[in-house]
Coordinates of C-alpha atoms in Angstrom, one line a residue:
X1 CA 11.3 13.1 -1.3
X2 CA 12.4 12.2 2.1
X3 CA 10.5 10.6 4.5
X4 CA 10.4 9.3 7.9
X5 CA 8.9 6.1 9.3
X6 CA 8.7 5.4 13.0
X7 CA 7.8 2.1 13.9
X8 CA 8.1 -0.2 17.0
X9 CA 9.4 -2.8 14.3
X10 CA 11.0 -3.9 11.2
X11 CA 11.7 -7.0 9.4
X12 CA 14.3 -8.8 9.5
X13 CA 15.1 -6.7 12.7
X14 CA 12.3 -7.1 15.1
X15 CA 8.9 -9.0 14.2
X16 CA 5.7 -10.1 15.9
X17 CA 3.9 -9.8 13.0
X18 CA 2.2 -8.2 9.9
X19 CA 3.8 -5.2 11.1
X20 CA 7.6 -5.8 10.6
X21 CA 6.9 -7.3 7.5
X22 CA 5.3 -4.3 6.4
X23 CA 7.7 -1.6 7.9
X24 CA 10.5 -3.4 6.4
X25 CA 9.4 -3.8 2.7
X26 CA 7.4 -0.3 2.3
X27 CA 11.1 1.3 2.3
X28 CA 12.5 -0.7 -0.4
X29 CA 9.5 -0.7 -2.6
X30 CA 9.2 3.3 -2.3
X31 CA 13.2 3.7 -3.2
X32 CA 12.4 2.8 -6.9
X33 CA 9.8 4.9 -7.1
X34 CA 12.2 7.8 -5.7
X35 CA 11.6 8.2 -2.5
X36 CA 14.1 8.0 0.5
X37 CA 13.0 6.9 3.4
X38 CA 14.6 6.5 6.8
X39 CA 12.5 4.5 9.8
X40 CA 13.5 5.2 13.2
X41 CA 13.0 2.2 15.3
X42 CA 13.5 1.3 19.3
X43 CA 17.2 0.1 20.1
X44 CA 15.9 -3.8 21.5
X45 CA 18.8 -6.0 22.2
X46 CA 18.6 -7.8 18.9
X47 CA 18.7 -4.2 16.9
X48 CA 21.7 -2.7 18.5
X49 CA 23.8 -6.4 18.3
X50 CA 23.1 -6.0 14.8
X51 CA 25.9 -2.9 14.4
X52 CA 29.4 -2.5 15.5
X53 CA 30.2 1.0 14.9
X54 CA 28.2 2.6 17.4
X55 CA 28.6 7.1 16.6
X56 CA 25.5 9.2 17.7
X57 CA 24.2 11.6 16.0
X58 CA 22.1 13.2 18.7
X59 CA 22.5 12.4 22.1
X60 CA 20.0 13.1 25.4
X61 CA 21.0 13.7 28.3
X62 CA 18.0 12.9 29.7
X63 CA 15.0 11.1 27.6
X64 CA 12.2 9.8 30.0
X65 CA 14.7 8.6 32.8
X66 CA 17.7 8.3 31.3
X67 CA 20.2 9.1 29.1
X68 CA 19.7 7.7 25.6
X69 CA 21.1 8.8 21.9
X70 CA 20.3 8.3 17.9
X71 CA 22.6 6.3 15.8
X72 CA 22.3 6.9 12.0
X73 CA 23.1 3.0 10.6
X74 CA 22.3 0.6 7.8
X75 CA 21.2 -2.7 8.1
X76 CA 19.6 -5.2 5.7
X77 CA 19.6 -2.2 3.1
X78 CA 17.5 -0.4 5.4
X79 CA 18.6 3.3 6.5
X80 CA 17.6 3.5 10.3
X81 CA 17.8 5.8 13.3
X82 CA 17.7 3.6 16.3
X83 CA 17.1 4.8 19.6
X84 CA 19.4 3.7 21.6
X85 CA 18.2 4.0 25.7
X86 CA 18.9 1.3 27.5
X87 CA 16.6 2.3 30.5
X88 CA 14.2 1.3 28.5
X89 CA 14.8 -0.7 25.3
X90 CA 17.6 -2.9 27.1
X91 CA 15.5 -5.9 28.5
X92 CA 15.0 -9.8 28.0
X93 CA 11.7 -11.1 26.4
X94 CA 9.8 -9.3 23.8
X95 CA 9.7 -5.5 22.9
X96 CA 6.5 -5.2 24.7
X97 CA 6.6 -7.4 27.5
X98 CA 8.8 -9.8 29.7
X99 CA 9.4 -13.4 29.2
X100 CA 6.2 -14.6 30.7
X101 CA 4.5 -12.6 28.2
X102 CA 3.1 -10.0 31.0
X103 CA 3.4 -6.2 29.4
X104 CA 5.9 -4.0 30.9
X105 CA 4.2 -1.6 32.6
X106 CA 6.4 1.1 31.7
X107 CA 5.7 0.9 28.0
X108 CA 4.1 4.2 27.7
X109 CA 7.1 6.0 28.3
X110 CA 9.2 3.4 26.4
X111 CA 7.0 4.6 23.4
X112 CA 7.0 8.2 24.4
X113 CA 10.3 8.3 24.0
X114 CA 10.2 6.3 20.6
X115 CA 7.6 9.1 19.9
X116 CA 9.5 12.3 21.5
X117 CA 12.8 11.2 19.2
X118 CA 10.2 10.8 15.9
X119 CA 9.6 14.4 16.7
X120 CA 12.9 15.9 17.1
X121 CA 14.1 14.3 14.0
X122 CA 10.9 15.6 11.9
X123 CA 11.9 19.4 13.6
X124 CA 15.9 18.9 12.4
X125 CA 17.5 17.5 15.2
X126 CA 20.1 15.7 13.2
X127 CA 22.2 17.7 11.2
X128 CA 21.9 17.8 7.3
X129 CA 18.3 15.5 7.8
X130 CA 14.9 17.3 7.9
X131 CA 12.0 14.8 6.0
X132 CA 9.3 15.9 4.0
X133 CA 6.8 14.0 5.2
X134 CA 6.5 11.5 8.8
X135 CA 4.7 8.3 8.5
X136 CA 4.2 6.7 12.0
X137 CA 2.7 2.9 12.4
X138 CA 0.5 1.9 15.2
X139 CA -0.1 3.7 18.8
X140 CA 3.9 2.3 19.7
X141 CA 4.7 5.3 17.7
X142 CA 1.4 7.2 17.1
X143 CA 2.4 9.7 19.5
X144 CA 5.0 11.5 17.4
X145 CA 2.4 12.9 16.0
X146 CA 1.1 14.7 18.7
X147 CA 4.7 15.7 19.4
X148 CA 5.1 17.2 16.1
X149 CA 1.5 19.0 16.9
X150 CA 2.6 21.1 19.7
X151 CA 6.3 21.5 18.6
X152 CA 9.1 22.9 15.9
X153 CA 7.9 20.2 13.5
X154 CA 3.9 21.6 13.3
X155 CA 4.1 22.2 9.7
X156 CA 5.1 19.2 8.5
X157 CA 2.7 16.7 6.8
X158 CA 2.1 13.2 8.7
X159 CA 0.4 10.4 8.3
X160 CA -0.8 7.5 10.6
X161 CA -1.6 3.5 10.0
X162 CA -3.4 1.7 11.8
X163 CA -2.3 -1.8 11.4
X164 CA -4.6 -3.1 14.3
X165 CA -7.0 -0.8 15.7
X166 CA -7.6 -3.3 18.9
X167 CA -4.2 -2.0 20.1
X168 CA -4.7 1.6 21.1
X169 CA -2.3 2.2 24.0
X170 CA -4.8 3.3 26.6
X171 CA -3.2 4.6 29.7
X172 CA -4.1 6.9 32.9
X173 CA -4.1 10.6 32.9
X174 CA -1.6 10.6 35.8
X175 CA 1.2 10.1 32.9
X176 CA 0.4 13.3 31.5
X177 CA 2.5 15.1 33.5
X178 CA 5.3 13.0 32.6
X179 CA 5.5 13.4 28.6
X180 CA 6.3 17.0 28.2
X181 CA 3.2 18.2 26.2
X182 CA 1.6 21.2 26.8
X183 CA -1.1 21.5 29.5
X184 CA -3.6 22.5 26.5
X185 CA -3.0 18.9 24.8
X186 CA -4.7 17.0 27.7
X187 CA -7.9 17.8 26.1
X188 CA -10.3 15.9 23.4
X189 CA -9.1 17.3 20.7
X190 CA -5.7 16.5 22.0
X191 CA -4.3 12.8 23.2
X192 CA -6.9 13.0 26.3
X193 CA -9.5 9.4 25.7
X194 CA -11.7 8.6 27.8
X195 CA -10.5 10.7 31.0
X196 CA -6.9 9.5 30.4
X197 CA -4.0 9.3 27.9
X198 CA -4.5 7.4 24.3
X199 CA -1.6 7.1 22.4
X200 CA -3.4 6.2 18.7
X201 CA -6.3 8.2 19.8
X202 CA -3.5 11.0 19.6
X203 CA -2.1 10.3 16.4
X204 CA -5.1 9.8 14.6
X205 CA -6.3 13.5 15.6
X206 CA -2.9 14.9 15.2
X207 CA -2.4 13.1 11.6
X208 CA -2.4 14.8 8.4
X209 CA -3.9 11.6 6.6
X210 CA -5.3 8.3 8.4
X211 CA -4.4 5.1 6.5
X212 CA -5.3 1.4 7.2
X213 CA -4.2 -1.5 5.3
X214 CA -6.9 -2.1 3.4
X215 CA -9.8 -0.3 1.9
X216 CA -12.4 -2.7 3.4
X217 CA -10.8 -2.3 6.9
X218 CA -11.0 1.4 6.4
X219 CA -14.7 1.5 6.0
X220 CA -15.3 -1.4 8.7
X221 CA -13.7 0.7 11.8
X222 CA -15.9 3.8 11.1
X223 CA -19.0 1.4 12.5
X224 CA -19.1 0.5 16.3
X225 CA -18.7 -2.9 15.6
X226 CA -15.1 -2.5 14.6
X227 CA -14.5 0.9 15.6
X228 CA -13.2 0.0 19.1
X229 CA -14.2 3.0 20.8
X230 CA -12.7 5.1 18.2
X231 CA -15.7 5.5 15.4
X232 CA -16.1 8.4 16.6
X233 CA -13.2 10.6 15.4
X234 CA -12.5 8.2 12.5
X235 CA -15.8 9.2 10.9
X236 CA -15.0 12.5 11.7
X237 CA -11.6 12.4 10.0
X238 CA -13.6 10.9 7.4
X239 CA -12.5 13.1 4.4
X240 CA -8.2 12.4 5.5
X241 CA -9.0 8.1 5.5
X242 CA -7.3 6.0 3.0
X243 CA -7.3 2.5 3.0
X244 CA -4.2 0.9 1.3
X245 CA -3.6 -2.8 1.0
X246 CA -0.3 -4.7 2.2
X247 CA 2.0 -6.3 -0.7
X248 CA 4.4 -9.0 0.3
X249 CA 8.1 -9.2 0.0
X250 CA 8.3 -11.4 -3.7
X251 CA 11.9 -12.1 -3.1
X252 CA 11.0 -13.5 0.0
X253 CA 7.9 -15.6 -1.0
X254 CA 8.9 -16.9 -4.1
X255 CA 8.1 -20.7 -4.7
X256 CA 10.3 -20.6 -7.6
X257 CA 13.7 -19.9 -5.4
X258 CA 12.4 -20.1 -1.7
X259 CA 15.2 -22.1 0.0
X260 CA 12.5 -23.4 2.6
X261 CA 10.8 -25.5 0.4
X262 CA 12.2 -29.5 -0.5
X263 CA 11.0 -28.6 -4.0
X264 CA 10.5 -25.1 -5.8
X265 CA 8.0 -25.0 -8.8
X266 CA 5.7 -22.6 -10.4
X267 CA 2.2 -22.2 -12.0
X268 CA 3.3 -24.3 -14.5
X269 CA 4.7 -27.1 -12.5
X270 CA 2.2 -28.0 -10.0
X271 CA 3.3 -31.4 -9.6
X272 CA 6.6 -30.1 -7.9
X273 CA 4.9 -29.4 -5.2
X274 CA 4.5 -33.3 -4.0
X275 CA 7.4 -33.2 -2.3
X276 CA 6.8 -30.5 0.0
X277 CA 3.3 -32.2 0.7
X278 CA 5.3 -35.0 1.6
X279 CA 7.4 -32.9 3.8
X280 CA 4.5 -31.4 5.4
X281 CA 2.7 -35.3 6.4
X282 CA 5.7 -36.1 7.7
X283 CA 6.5 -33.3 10.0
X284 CA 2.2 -33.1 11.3
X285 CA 2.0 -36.8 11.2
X286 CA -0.3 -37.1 8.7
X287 CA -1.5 -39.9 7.1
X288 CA -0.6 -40.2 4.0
X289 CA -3.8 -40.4 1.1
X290 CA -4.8 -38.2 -1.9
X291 CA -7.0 -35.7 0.4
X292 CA -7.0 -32.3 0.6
X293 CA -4.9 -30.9 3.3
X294 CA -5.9 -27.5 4.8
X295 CA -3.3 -25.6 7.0
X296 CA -3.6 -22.9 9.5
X297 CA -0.6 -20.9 10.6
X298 CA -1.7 -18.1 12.6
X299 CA -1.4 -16.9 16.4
X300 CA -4.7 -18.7 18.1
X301 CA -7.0 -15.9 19.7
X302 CA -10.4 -14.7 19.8
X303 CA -9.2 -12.3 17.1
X304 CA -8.4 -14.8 14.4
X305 CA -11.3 -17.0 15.0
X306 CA -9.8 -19.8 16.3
X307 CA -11.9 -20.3 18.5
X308 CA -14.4 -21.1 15.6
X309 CA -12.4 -23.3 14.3
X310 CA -12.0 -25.6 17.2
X311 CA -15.9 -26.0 17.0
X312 CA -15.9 -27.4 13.6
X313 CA -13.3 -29.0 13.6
X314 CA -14.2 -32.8 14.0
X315 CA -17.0 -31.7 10.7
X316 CA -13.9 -30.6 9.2
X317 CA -12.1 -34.2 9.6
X318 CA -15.7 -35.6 8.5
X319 CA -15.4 -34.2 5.0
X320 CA -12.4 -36.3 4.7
X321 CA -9.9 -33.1 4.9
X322 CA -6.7 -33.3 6.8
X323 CA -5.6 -30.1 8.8
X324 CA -1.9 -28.9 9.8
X325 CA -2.3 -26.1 12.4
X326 CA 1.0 -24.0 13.2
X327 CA 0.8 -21.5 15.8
X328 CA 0.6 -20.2 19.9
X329 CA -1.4 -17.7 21.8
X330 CA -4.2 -18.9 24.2
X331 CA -3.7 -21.7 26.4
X332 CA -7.0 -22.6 26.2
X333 CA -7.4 -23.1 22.7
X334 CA -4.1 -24.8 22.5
X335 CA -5.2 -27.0 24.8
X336 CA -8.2 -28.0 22.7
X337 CA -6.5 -28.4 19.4
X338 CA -3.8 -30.5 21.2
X339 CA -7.0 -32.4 21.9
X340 CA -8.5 -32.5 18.7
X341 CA -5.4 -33.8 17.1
X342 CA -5.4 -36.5 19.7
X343 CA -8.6 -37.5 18.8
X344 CA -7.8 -37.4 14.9
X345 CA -4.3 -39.3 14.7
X346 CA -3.1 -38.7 11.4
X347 CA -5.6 -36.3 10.2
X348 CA -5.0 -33.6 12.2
X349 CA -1.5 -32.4 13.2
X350 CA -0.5 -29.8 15.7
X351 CA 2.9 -27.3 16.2
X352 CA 2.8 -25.1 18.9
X353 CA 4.9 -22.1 18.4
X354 CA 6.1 -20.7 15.8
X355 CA 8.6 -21.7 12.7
X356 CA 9.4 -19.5 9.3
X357 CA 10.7 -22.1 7.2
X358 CA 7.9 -24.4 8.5
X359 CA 5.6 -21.9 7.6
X360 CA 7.1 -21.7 3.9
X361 CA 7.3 -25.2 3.8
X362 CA 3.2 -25.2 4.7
X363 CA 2.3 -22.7 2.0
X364 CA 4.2 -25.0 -0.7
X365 CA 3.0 -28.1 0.4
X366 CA -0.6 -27.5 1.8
X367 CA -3.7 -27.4 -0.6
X368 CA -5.4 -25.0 1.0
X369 CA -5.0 -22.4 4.2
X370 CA -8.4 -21.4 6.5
X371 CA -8.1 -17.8 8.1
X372 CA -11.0 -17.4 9.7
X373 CA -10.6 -14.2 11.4
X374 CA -13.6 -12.0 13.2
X375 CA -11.5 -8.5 11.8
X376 CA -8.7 -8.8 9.8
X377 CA -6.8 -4.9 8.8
X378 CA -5.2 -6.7 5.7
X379 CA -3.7 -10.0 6.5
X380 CA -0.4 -11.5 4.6
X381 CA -0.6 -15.0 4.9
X382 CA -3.8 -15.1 2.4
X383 CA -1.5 -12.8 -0.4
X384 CA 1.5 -16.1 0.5
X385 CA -1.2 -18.7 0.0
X386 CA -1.7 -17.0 -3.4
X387 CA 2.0 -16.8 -4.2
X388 CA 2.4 -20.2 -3.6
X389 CA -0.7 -22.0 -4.7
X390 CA -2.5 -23.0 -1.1
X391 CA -5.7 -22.2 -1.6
X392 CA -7.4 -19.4 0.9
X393 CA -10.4 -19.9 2.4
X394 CA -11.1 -16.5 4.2
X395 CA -13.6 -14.7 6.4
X396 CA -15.5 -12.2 4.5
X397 CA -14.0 -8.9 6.1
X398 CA -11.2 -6.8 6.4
X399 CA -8.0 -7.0 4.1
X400 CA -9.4 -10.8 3.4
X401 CA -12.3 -9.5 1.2
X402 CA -10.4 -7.3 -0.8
X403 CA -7.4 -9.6 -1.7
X404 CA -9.3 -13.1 -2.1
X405 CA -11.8 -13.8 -5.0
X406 CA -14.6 -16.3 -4.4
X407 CA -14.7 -19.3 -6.3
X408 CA -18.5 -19.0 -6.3
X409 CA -20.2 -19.7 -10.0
X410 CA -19.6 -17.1 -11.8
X411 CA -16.2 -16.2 -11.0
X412 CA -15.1 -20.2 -11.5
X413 CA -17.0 -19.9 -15.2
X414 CA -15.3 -16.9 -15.8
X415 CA -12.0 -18.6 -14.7
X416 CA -10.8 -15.8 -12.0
X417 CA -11.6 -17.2 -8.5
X418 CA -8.9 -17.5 -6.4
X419 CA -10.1 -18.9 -3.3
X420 CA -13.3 -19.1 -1.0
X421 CA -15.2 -16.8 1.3
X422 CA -17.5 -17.3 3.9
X423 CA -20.0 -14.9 6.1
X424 CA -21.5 -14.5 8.5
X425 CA -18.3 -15.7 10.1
X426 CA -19.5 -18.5 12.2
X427 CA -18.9 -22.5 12.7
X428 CA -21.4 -23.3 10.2
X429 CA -20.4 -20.9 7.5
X430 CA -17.1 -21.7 7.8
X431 CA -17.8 -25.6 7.5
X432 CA -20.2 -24.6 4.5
X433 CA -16.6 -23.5 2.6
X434 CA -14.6 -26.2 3.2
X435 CA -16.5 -28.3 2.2
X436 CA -16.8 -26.0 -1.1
X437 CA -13.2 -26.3 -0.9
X438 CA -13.2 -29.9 -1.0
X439 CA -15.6 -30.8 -3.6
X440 CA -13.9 -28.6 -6.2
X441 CA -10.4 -30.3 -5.1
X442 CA -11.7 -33.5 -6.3
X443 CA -12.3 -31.8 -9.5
X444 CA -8.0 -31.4 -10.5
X445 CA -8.6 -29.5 -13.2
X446 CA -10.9 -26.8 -11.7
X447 CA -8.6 -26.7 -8.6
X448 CA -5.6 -26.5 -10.5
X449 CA -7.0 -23.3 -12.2
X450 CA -8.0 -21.6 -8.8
X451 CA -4.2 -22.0 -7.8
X452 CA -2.9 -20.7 -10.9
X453 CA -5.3 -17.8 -11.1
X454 CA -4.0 -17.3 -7.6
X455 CA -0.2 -17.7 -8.2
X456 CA -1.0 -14.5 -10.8
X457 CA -2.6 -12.2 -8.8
X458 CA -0.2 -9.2 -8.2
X459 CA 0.4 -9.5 -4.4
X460 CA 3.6 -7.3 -5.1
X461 CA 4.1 -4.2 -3.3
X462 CA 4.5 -1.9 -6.3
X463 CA 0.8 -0.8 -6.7
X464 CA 0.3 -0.4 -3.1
X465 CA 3.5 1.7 -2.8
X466 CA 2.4 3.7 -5.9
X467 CA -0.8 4.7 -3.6
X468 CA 1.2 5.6 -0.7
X469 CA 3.3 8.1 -2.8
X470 CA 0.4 9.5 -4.3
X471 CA -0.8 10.0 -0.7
X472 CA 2.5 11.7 0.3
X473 CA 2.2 14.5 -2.7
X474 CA -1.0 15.3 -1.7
X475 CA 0.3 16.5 1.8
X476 CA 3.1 17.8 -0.1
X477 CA 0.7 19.7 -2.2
X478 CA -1.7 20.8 1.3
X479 CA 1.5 22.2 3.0
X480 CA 2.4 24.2 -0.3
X481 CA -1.0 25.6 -0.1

């Protein structure tokens, strides 16, 4: 079975997030199941410094602005078509924005043309390729979809995840005119939203199948409350929604050989993980005692609940628990966790930005990890708290509910909790489990079971990718028909 991914990102190419880390495993987990799949991504400055031998295998003479061409490469063991135009992929700062963080404002056609390339491929641009089946990720590249809809490559079967539903590509109907769909597509059945041009709102009516990373999230955006304007259509594409939880990378996070880590250990050696909690004081400027400490590594926005967090966060110190934060996004709530951690010398510690092996070093050193986000698709750094024995204390919602059991009676009689949930997701609730969390840390024996129960939980990507290819023969089986 061949298949094609189009994504905005991969890991260890490109990553802002969950995303990469997603787009970048799914290929390798899928291969030893027998599937072959090839992920066309944007050619960023990063992406095309990462091969030398530079042949096309399609070229444009003209691709929204300029000329641009398709290089077939591997890199990482990933097979990849990247899109090379350097009108519009060829630019400092991030792939969405410039250094200051502002978006360009150019990015719909820089994800048109990701978009118009997806299609050409899936309708046999490149000689000796023509995939089975196109699975496009987020609105960057949602509108292949639509391409595909109203071109060569109608027949095939496609499929669209929503990572994030918040991001949705929203832009005004004068650049209709400009992306080379028919007149008849500007319509609400079509990729018209709200009088003007949605890219996911595109590829979510065009799509075969609808997937999200998790079956809660899949059930919570057909409701307004996390439907974002778009509960609409997904209830009506009800019957074609799946919802699929993330695995991780397990070669990645692994505390047993991470190279991050001062000490590596397992379920069975607990006590090796001292040394990274040393590691972890030291670097946060923590004091140095036999509390719990709780970690956050996140980016801080509305989204993720930091903003909760800052509001309990002297009750959080009370209950005698020390907190490492890791992270960057608004300057506002930097700015009061800078504070807080001014306040709290040696109980609270504060990194702005952002630091892989730090975060490794966190999840192996750190009792516990709060992610107490409003709407969370799936989330990954709950399934790396379980790899590596930090505790989550989660949010009820989302990809957070279905990956995290709570330690509440029952479960910790029947010995399978593996962390602690809290709802409604406010400053008291949240308070409410960590200070659940802290009481059963001063019970070793009762902890140490909720991190081993944790460390087994299968956070592996083979069941997940299983689901996906049983989602793929099933459009197999509807195009047969």
């Amino acid at each position: 079975m061949q298949v094609l991914s189009v994504t905005p990102e991969i890991f260890p190419l490109i990553k802002t997030g969950g995303l990469a880390d997603v787009t970048g495993a799914l290929p390798v987990a899928l291969a030893a199941k027998g599937v072959t799949m090839r992920t066309l991504i944007p050619g960023f400055p990063v992406v095309m410094d990462a091969f030398k031998k530079k042949k096309a295998v399609y070229q444009y003479p003209l691709l929204q602005g300029g000329k641009a061409s398709i290089h077939a490469v591997q890199i990482a063991g990933l097979d990849l078509f990247v899109l090379d135009a350097p009108h519009l992929f060829d630019r400092p700062g991030g792939p969405y924005g410039n250094a200051s963080g502002a978006d360009w404002p150019d990015n719909w056609r820089r994800f048109a043309a990701l978009s118009q390339a997806g299609a050409d491929i899936a309708g046999g641009a490149i000689s000796g390729y023509l995939p089975d089946i196109v699975h496009a990720h987020d609105w960057q590249s949602a509108m292949t979809l639509a391409y595909m809809r109203y071109g060569k490559a109608v027949g095939t079967p496609s499929m669209m995840t929503v990572h994030n539903l918040a991001f949705q590509g929203q832009f005004g109907a004068g650049i209709f005119g400009e992306l080379g769909l028919p007149a008849v597509a500007m319509a609400l059945d079509g990729v018209e939203y709200y009088g003007g041009v949605g890219f996911l709102k595109a590829g979510l009516q065009a799509a075969w199948a609808i997937t999200t990373v998790s079956p809660t999230y899949a059930q919570e955006i057909r409701s307004p409350e996390f439907g974002m304007g778009l509960d609409g259509l997904i209830n009506m594409r009800s019957s074609d929604l799946y919802g699929i939880v993330n695995g991780i990378d397990t070669a990645i996070w692994d505390p047993e050989t991470d190279k991050h880590l001062v000490s590596n250990y397992t379920a069975a050696t607990l006590k090796a993980r001292t040394p990274n909690r040393a590691a972890v004081e030291e670097r946060f400027g923590l004091d140095r005692d036999d509390r719990p400490i709780v970690c956050v590594i996140s980016r801080l926005t509305w989204q993720k609940g930091m903003d909760i967090l800052a509001t309990v966060i002297d009750g959080l110190v009370a209950t005698g628990a020390r907190l490492a934060m890791l992270g960057s996004g608004d300057a506002g709530l930097e700015g009061a966790l800078l504070a807080a951690a001014a306040r709290h010398r040696g109980r609270i510690g504060v990194v702005i930005g952002y630091d892989e092996g730090l975060s490794h070093t966190m999840q192996g050193g750190c009792d516990a990890i709060i992610i107490p986000s409003r709407f969370e698709p799936c989330g990954l750094t709950q399934l790396y708290g379980l790899r590596y024995g930090c505790v989550p204390v989660v949010a009820r919602t989302g990809g957070l509910a279905d990956t995290i059991i709570d330690a509440n009676e029952a479960a910790m009689a029947a010995g399978v909790a593996t962390g602690f949930q809290f709802a409604p997701n406010n400053g008291s609730a949240m308070l409410h489990a960590i200070r659940r969390l802290v009481d059963a840390y001063a019970d070793p024996a009762a902890f140490e079971t909720i991190q081993r129960q944790g460390m087994k939980a299968d956070v592996s990507w083979d069941k997940s990718a299983e689901k996906y290819l049983e989602l793929y023969r099933l459009l197999l089986s509807k195009r047969v028909a």
